[in-house]
Short mmCIF file of C-alpha atoms in Angstrom, two decimals:
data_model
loop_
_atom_site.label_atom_id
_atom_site.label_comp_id
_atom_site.label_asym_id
_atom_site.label_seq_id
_atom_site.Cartn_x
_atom_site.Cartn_y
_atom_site.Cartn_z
CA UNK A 1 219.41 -147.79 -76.57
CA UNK A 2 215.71 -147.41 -75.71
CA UNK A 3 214.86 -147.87 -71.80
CA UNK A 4 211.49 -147.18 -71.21
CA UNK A 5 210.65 -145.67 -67.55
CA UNK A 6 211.10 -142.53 -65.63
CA UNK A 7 212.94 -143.26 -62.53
CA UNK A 8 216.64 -141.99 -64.52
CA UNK A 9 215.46 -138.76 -66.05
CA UNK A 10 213.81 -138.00 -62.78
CA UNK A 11 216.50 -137.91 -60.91
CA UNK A 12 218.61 -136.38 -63.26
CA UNK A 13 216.31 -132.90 -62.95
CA UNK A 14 216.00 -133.64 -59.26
CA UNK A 15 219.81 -132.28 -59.49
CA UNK A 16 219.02 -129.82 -62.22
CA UNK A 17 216.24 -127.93 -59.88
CA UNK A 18 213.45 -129.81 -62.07
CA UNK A 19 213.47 -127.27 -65.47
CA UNK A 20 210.66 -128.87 -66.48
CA UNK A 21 208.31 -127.71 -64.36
CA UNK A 22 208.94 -123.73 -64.98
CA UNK A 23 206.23 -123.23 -67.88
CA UNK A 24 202.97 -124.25 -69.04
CA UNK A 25 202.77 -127.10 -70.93
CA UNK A 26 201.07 -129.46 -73.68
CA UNK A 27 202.29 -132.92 -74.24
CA UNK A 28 201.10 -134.29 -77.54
CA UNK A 29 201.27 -138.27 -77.32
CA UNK A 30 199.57 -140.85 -79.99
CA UNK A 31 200.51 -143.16 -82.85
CA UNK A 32 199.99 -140.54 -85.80
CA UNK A 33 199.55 -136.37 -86.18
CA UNK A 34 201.47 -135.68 -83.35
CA UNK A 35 203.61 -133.34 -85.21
CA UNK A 36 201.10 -131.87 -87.29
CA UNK A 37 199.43 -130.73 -84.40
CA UNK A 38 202.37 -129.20 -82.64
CA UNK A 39 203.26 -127.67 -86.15
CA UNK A 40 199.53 -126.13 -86.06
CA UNK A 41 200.22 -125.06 -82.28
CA UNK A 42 203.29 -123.63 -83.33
CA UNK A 43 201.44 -121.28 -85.93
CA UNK A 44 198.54 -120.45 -84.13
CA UNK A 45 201.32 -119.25 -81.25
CA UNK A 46 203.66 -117.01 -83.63
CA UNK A 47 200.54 -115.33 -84.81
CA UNK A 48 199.10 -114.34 -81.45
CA UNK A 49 202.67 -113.24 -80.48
CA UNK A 50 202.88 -115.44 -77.87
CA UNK A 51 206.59 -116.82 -76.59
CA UNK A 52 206.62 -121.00 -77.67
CA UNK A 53 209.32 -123.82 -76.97
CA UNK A 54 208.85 -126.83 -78.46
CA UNK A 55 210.65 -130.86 -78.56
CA UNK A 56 209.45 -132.98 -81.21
CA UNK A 57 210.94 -135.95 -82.39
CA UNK A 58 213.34 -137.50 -84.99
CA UNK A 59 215.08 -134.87 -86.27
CA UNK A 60 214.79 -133.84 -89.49
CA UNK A 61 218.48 -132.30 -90.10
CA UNK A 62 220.29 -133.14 -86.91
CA UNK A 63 219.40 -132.90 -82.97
CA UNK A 64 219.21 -128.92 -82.98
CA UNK A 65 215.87 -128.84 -85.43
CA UNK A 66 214.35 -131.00 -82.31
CA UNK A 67 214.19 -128.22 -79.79
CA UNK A 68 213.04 -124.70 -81.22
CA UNK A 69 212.84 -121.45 -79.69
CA UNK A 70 209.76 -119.17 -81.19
CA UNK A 71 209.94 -121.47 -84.03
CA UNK A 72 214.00 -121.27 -84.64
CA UNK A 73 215.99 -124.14 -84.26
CA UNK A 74 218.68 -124.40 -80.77
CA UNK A 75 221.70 -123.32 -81.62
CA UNK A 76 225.27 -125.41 -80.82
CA UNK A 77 226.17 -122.78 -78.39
CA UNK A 78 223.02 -122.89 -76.45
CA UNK A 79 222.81 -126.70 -76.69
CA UNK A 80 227.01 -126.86 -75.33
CA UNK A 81 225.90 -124.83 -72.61
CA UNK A 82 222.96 -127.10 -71.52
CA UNK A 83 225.31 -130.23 -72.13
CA UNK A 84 227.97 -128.69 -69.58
CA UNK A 85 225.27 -128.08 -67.07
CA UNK A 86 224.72 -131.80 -67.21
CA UNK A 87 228.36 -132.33 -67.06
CA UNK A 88 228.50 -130.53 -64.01
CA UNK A 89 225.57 -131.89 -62.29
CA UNK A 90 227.11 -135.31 -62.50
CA UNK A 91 224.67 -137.01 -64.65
CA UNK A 92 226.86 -138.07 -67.17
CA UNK A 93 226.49 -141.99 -68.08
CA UNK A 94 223.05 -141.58 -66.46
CA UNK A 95 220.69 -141.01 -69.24
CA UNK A 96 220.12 -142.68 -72.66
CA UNK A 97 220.53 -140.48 -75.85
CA UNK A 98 216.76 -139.42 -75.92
CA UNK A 99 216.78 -138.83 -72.31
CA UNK A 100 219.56 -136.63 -72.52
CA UNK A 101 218.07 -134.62 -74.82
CA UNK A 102 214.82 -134.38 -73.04
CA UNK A 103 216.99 -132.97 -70.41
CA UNK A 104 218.23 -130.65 -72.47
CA UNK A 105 215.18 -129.28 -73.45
CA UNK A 106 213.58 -128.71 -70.32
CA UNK A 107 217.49 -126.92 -69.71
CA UNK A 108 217.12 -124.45 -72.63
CA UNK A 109 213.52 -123.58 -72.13
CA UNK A 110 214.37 -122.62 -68.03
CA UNK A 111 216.52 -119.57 -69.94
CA UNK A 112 213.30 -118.25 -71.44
CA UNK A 113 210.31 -116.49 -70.79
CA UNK A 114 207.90 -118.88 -72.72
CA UNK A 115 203.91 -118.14 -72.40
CA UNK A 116 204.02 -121.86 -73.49
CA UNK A 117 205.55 -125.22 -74.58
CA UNK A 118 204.65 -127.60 -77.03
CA UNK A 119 206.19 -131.17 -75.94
CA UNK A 120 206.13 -134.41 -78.42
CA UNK A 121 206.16 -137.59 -76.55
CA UNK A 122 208.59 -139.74 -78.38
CA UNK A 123 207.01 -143.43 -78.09
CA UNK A 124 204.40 -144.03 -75.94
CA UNK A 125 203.38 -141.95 -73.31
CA UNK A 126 203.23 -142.93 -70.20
CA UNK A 127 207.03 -144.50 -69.55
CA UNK A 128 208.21 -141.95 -72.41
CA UNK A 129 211.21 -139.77 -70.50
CA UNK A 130 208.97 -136.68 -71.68
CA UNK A 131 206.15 -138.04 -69.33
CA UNK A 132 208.53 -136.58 -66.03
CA UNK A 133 206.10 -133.21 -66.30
CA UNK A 134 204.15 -133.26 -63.40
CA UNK A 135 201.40 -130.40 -64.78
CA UNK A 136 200.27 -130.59 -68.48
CA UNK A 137 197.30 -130.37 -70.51
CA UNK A 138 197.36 -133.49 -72.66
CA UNK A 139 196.00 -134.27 -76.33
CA UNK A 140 195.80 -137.74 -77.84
CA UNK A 141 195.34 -136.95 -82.11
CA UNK A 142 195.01 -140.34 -82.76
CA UNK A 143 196.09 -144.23 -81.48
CA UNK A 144 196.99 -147.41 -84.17
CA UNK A 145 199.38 -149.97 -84.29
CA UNK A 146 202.78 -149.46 -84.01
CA UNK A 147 206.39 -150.04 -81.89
CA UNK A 148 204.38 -153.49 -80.86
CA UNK A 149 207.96 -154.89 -79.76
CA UNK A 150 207.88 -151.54 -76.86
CA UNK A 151 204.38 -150.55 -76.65
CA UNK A 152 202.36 -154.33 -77.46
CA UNK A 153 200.34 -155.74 -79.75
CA UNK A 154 197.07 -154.81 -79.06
CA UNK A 155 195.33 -151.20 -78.97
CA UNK A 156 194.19 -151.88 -76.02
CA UNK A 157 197.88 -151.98 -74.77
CA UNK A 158 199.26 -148.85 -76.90
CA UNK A 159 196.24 -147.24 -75.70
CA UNK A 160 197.61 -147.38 -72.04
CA UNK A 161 201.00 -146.13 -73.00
CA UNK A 162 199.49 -143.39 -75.27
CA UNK A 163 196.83 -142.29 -72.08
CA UNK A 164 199.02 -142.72 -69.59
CA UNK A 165 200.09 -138.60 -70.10
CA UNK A 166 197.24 -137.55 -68.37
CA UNK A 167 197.76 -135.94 -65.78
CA UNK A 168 195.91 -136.38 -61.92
CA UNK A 169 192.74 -133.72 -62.37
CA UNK A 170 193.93 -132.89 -65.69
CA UNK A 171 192.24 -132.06 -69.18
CA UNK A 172 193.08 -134.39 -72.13
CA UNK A 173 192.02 -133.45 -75.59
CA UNK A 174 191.20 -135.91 -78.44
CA UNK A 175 190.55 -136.94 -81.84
CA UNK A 176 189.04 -140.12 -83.64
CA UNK A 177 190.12 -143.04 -81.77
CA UNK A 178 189.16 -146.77 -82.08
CA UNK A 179 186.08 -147.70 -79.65
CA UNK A 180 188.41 -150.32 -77.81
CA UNK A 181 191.54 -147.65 -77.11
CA UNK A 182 188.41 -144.99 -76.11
CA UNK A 183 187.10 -147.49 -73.70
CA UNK A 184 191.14 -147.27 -72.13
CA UNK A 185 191.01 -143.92 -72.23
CA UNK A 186 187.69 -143.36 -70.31
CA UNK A 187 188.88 -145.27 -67.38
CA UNK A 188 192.12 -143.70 -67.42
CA UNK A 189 190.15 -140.31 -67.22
CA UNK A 190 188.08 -141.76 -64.67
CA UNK A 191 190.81 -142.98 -62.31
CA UNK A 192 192.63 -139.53 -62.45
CA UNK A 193 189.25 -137.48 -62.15
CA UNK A 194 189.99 -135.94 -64.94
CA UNK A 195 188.19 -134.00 -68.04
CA UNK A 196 188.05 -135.29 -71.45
CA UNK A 197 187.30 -133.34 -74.50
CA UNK A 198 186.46 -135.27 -77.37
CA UNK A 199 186.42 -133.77 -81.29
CA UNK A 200 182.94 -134.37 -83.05
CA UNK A 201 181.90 -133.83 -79.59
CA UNK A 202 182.63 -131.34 -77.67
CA UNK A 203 184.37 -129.42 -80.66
CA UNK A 204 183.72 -130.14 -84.20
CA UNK A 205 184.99 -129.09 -87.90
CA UNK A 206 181.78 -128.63 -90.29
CA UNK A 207 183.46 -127.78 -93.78
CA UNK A 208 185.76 -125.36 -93.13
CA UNK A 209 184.51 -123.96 -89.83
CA UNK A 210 185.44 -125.01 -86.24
CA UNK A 211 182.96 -124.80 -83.00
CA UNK A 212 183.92 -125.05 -79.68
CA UNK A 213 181.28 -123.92 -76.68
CA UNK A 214 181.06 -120.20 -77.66
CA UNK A 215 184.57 -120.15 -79.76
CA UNK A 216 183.47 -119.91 -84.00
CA UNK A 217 186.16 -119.83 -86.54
CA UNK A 218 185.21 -119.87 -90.17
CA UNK A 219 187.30 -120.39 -93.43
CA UNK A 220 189.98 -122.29 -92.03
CA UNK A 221 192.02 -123.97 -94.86
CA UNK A 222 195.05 -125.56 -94.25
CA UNK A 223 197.83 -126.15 -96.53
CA UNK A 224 198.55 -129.50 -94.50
CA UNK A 225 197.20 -131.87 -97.45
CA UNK A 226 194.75 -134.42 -96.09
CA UNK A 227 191.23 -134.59 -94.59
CA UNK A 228 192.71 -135.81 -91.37
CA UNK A 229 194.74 -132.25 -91.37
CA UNK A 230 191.10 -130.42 -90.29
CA UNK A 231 191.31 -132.97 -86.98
CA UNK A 232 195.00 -132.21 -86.30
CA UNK A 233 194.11 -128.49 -87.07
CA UNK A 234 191.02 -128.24 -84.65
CA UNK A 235 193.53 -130.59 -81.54
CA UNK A 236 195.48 -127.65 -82.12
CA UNK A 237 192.89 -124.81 -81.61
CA UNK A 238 191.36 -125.96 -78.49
CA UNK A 239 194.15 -127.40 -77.07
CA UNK A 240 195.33 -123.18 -77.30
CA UNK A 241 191.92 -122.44 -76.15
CA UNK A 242 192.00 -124.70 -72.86
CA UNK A 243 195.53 -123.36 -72.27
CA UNK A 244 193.59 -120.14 -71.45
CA UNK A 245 194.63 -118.06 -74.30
CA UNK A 246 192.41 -115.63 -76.12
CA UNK A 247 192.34 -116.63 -80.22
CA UNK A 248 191.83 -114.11 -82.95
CA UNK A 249 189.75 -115.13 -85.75
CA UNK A 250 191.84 -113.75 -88.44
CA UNK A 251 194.80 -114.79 -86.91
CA UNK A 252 193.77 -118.35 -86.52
CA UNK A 253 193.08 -118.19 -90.32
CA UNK A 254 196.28 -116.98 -91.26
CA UNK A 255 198.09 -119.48 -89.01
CA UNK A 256 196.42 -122.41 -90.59
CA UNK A 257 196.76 -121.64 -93.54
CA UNK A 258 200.46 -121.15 -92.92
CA UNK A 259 201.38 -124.40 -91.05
CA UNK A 260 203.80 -126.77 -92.05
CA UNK A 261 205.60 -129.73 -91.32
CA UNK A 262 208.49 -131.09 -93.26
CA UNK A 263 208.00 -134.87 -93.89
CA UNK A 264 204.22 -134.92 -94.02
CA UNK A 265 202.93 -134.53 -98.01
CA UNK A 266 205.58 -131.68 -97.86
CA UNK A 267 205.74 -130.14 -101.55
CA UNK A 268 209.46 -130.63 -102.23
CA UNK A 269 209.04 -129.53 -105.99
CA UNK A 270 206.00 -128.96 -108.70
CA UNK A 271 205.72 -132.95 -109.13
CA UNK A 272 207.50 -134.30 -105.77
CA UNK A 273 206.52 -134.76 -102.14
CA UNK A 274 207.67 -136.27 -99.21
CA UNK A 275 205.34 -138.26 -96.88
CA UNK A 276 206.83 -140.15 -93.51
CA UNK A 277 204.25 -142.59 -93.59
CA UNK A 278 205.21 -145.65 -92.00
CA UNK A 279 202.12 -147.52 -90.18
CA UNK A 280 198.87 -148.61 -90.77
CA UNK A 281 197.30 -145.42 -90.17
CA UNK A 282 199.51 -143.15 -92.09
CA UNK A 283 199.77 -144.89 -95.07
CA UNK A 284 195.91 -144.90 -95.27
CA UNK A 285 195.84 -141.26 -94.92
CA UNK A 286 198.19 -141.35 -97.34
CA UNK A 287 196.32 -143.40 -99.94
CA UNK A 288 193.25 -141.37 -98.88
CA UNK A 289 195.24 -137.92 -99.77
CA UNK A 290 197.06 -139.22 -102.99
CA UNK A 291 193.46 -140.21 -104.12
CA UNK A 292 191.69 -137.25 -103.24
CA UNK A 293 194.49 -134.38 -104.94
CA UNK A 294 195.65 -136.62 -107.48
CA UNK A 295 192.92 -138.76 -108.81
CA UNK A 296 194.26 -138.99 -112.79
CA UNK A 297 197.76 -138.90 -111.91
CA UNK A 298 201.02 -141.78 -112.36
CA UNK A 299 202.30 -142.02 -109.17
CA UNK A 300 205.67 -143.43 -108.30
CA UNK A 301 206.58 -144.37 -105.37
CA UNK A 302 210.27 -143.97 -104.04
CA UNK A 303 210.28 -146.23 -100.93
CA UNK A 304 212.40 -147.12 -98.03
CA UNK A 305 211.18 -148.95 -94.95
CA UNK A 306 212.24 -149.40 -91.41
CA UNK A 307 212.82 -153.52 -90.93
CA UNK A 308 210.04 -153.39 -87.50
CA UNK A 309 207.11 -151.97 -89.69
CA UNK A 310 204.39 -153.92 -91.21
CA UNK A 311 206.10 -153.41 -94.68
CA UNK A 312 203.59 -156.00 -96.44
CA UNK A 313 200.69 -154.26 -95.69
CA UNK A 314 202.06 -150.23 -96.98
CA UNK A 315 203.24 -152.41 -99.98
CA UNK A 316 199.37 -153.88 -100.63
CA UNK A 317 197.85 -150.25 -99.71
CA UNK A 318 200.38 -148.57 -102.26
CA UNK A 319 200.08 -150.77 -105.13
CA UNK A 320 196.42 -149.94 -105.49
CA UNK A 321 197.29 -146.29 -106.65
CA UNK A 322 200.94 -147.16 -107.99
CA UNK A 323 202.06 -146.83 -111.42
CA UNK A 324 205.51 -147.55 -110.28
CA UNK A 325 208.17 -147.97 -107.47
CA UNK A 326 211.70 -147.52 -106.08
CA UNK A 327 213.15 -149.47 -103.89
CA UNK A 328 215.90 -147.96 -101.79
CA UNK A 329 218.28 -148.85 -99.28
CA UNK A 330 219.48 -146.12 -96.57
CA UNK A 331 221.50 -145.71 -93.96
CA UNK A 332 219.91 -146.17 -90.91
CA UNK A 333 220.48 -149.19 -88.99
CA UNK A 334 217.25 -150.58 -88.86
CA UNK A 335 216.58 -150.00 -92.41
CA UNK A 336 215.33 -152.83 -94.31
CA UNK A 337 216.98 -154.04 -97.63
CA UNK A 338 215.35 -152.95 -100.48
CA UNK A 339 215.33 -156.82 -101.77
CA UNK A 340 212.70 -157.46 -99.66
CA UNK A 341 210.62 -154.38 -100.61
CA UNK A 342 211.30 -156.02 -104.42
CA UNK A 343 210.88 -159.21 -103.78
CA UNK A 344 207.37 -158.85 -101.68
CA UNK A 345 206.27 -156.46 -104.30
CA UNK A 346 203.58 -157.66 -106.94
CA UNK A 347 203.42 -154.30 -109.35
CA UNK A 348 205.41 -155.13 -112.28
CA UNK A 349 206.68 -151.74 -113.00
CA UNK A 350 209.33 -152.06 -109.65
CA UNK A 351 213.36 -151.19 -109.32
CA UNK A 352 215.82 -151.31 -106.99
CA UNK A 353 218.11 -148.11 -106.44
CA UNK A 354 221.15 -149.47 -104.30
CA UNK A 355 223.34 -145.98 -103.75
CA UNK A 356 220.65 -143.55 -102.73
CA UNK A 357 223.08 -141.07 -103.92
CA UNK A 358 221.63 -142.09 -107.39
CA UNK A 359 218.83 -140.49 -106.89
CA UNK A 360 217.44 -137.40 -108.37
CA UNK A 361 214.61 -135.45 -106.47
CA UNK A 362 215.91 -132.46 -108.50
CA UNK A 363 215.20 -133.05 -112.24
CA UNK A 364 211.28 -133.24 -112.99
CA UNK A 365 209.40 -135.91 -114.53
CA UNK A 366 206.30 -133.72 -115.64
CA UNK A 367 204.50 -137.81 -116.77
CA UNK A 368 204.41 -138.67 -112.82
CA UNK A 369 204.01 -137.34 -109.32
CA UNK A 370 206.63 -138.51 -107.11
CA UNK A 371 205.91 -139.40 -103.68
CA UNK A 372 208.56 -140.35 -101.31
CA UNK A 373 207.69 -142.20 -98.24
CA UNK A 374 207.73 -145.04 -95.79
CA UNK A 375 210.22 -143.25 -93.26
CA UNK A 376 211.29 -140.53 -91.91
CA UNK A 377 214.55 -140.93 -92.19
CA UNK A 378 214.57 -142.15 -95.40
CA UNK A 379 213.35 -138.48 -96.29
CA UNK A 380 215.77 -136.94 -94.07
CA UNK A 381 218.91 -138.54 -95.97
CA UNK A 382 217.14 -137.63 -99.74
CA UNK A 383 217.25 -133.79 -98.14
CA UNK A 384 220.74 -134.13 -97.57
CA UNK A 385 222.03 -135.36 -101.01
CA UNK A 386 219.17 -133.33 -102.73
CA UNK A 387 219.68 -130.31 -101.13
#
């Protein structure tokens, strides 16, 4: 169950001795490229040789790919360990699942000497249980519609939750927003007395080169596919840079060009890929990407959807490029019947695949390019059975 608000986490580190406030921190919040730009943090990190925790959000396996050490996964040990701390500090029943694991998070990193951690807000911002940091450098990559029924219907509203990480006297870093959720921004940067650092701005990508005051890199090329990559790429960079670390220019290439993030136009074979678009936004970079690396290609579409997304609207964006699609029903509980998808559907080259076990990400189709999208954990069940 989802229970927005931080009074239950908060008291739950009170008892732990507050873990989360042992390292330095940057909390990624906003409705799209959050993980992308902790992926490119990530990078950047590893190749400076710098120590890194991170907590992103869903999984993509299980729980343990959610909380990494230098880039590897938790293991069950260390996560049993942090569990029976909990145990022991009497917060059991407390906390909600994503609480809990916030919790432990903040646990595991306390056993490490981290120069830094990477933190994903999971919806939200500002009542999200990752909001209990009290110091943080924050960075916004980008704010749209989405979880109306938590966050509202408006941008203005989502644009509260999503700037409500800021921190009192803090720094927060971001990309292209809407000129309504930058006017909520500005007065939340106001009212804290804060600093805001704006890309196109303050910091800018021209081709393939970033600028930022006296900081130049050049040749930067991602293997992130998508224009809006460059903007997740340079959040990345100077969110590193205002964290007070030195960068190398060769390194920072290297790192780029390195950076990846499984669900986001990840290359699962020559002709496949996996994309968890799911919103407005997404599935317009999406289109945007499709159209710009694979302008003469078939594409089909393998599609499941999550019943609280705007599933009209990725349907209408994705039958402009379409040469087919697959309808698919999944596990997860809010998944939406793949009926609908059909029904709602005006391509006439459509199908329905009932038993996602049926389907077959490993044989090729050399006449199409496969794209497999509209949620994340759609992709995350196809990686099981196609593993």
């Amino acid at each position: 169950m989802i229970k927005p608000g931080l009074e239950r986490i908060q008291e739950a580190l009170n008892k732990l001795g507050n873990p989360q406030e042992k390292h330095k921190l940057i909390h990624v919040a906003g409705t799209n490229g959050k993980g992308s730009t902790i992926a490119f943090m990530r990078a950047i990190a590893k190749e400076h040789n710098l120590t890194y925790g991170s907590f992103t959000s869903p999984c993509l396996i299980d729980v343990h790919d959610q909380i990494q050490i230098n880039g590897n996964n938790v293991t069950e040990d260390q996560m049993d360990k942090a569990f029976q701390k909990l145990r022991l500090a009497g917060i059991s029943g407390m906390l909600t699942d994503f609480e809990l694991l916030t919790v432990v998070a903040f646990l595991i990193f306390e056993e490490h000497d981290l120069d830094i951690v990477f933190l994903e807000s999971g919806m939200g911002g500002r009542l999200d249980s990752t909001n209990v940091i009290q110091h943080s450098l924050a960075v916004i990559p980008s704010i749209s519609i989405d979880h109306t029924n938590f966050l509202g219907d408006t941008i203005e509203k989502i644009s509260w939750h999503k700037a409500g990480i800021l921190k009192e006297h803090g720094k927060l870093i971001i990309g292209e927003i809407p000129q309504s959720a930058k006017e909520v921004v500005d007065k939340e940067v106001k009212e804290k007395q804060a600093e805001l650092i704006e890309i196109n701005k303050d910091f800018k990508m021209i081709g393939k080169s970033y600028t930022y005051h006296n900081h130049q890199f050049s040749d930067l090329m991602p293997q992130m596919l998508g224009s809006h990559q460059l903007s997740n790429m340079a959040l990345a960079i100077t969110a590193i840079l205002e964290s007070e670390f030195a960068l190398d220019e060769e390194k920072v290439q290297r790192a780029v060009s390195m950076a990846a993030l499984p669900g986001r136009m990840e290359k699962w074979s020559e002709r496949t890929y996996m994309d968890g678009a799911h919103n407005k936004a997404s599935i317009d970079a999406l289109v945007e990407t499709i159209k710009q690396y694979f302008p003469n290609e078939r594409i089909h579409f393998i599609i499941g959807i999550l019943k609280d997304k705007d599933y009209m609207y990725i349907l209408k964006r994705l039958e402009e490029i379409a040469a087919s699609f697959e309808f698919v029903d999944f596990k997860h509980e809010r998944a939406l019947d793949a009926n609908i998808l059909f029904k709602h559907c005006t391509h006439s080259e459509k199908r329905i695949t009932k038993d996602i076990n049926n389907i077959d990400l490993i044989s090729e189709n050399e006449e199409v390019v496969t794209i497999v999208t509209g949620s994340l954990y759609l992709i995350t069940e196809l990686k099981g059975i196609n593993r």
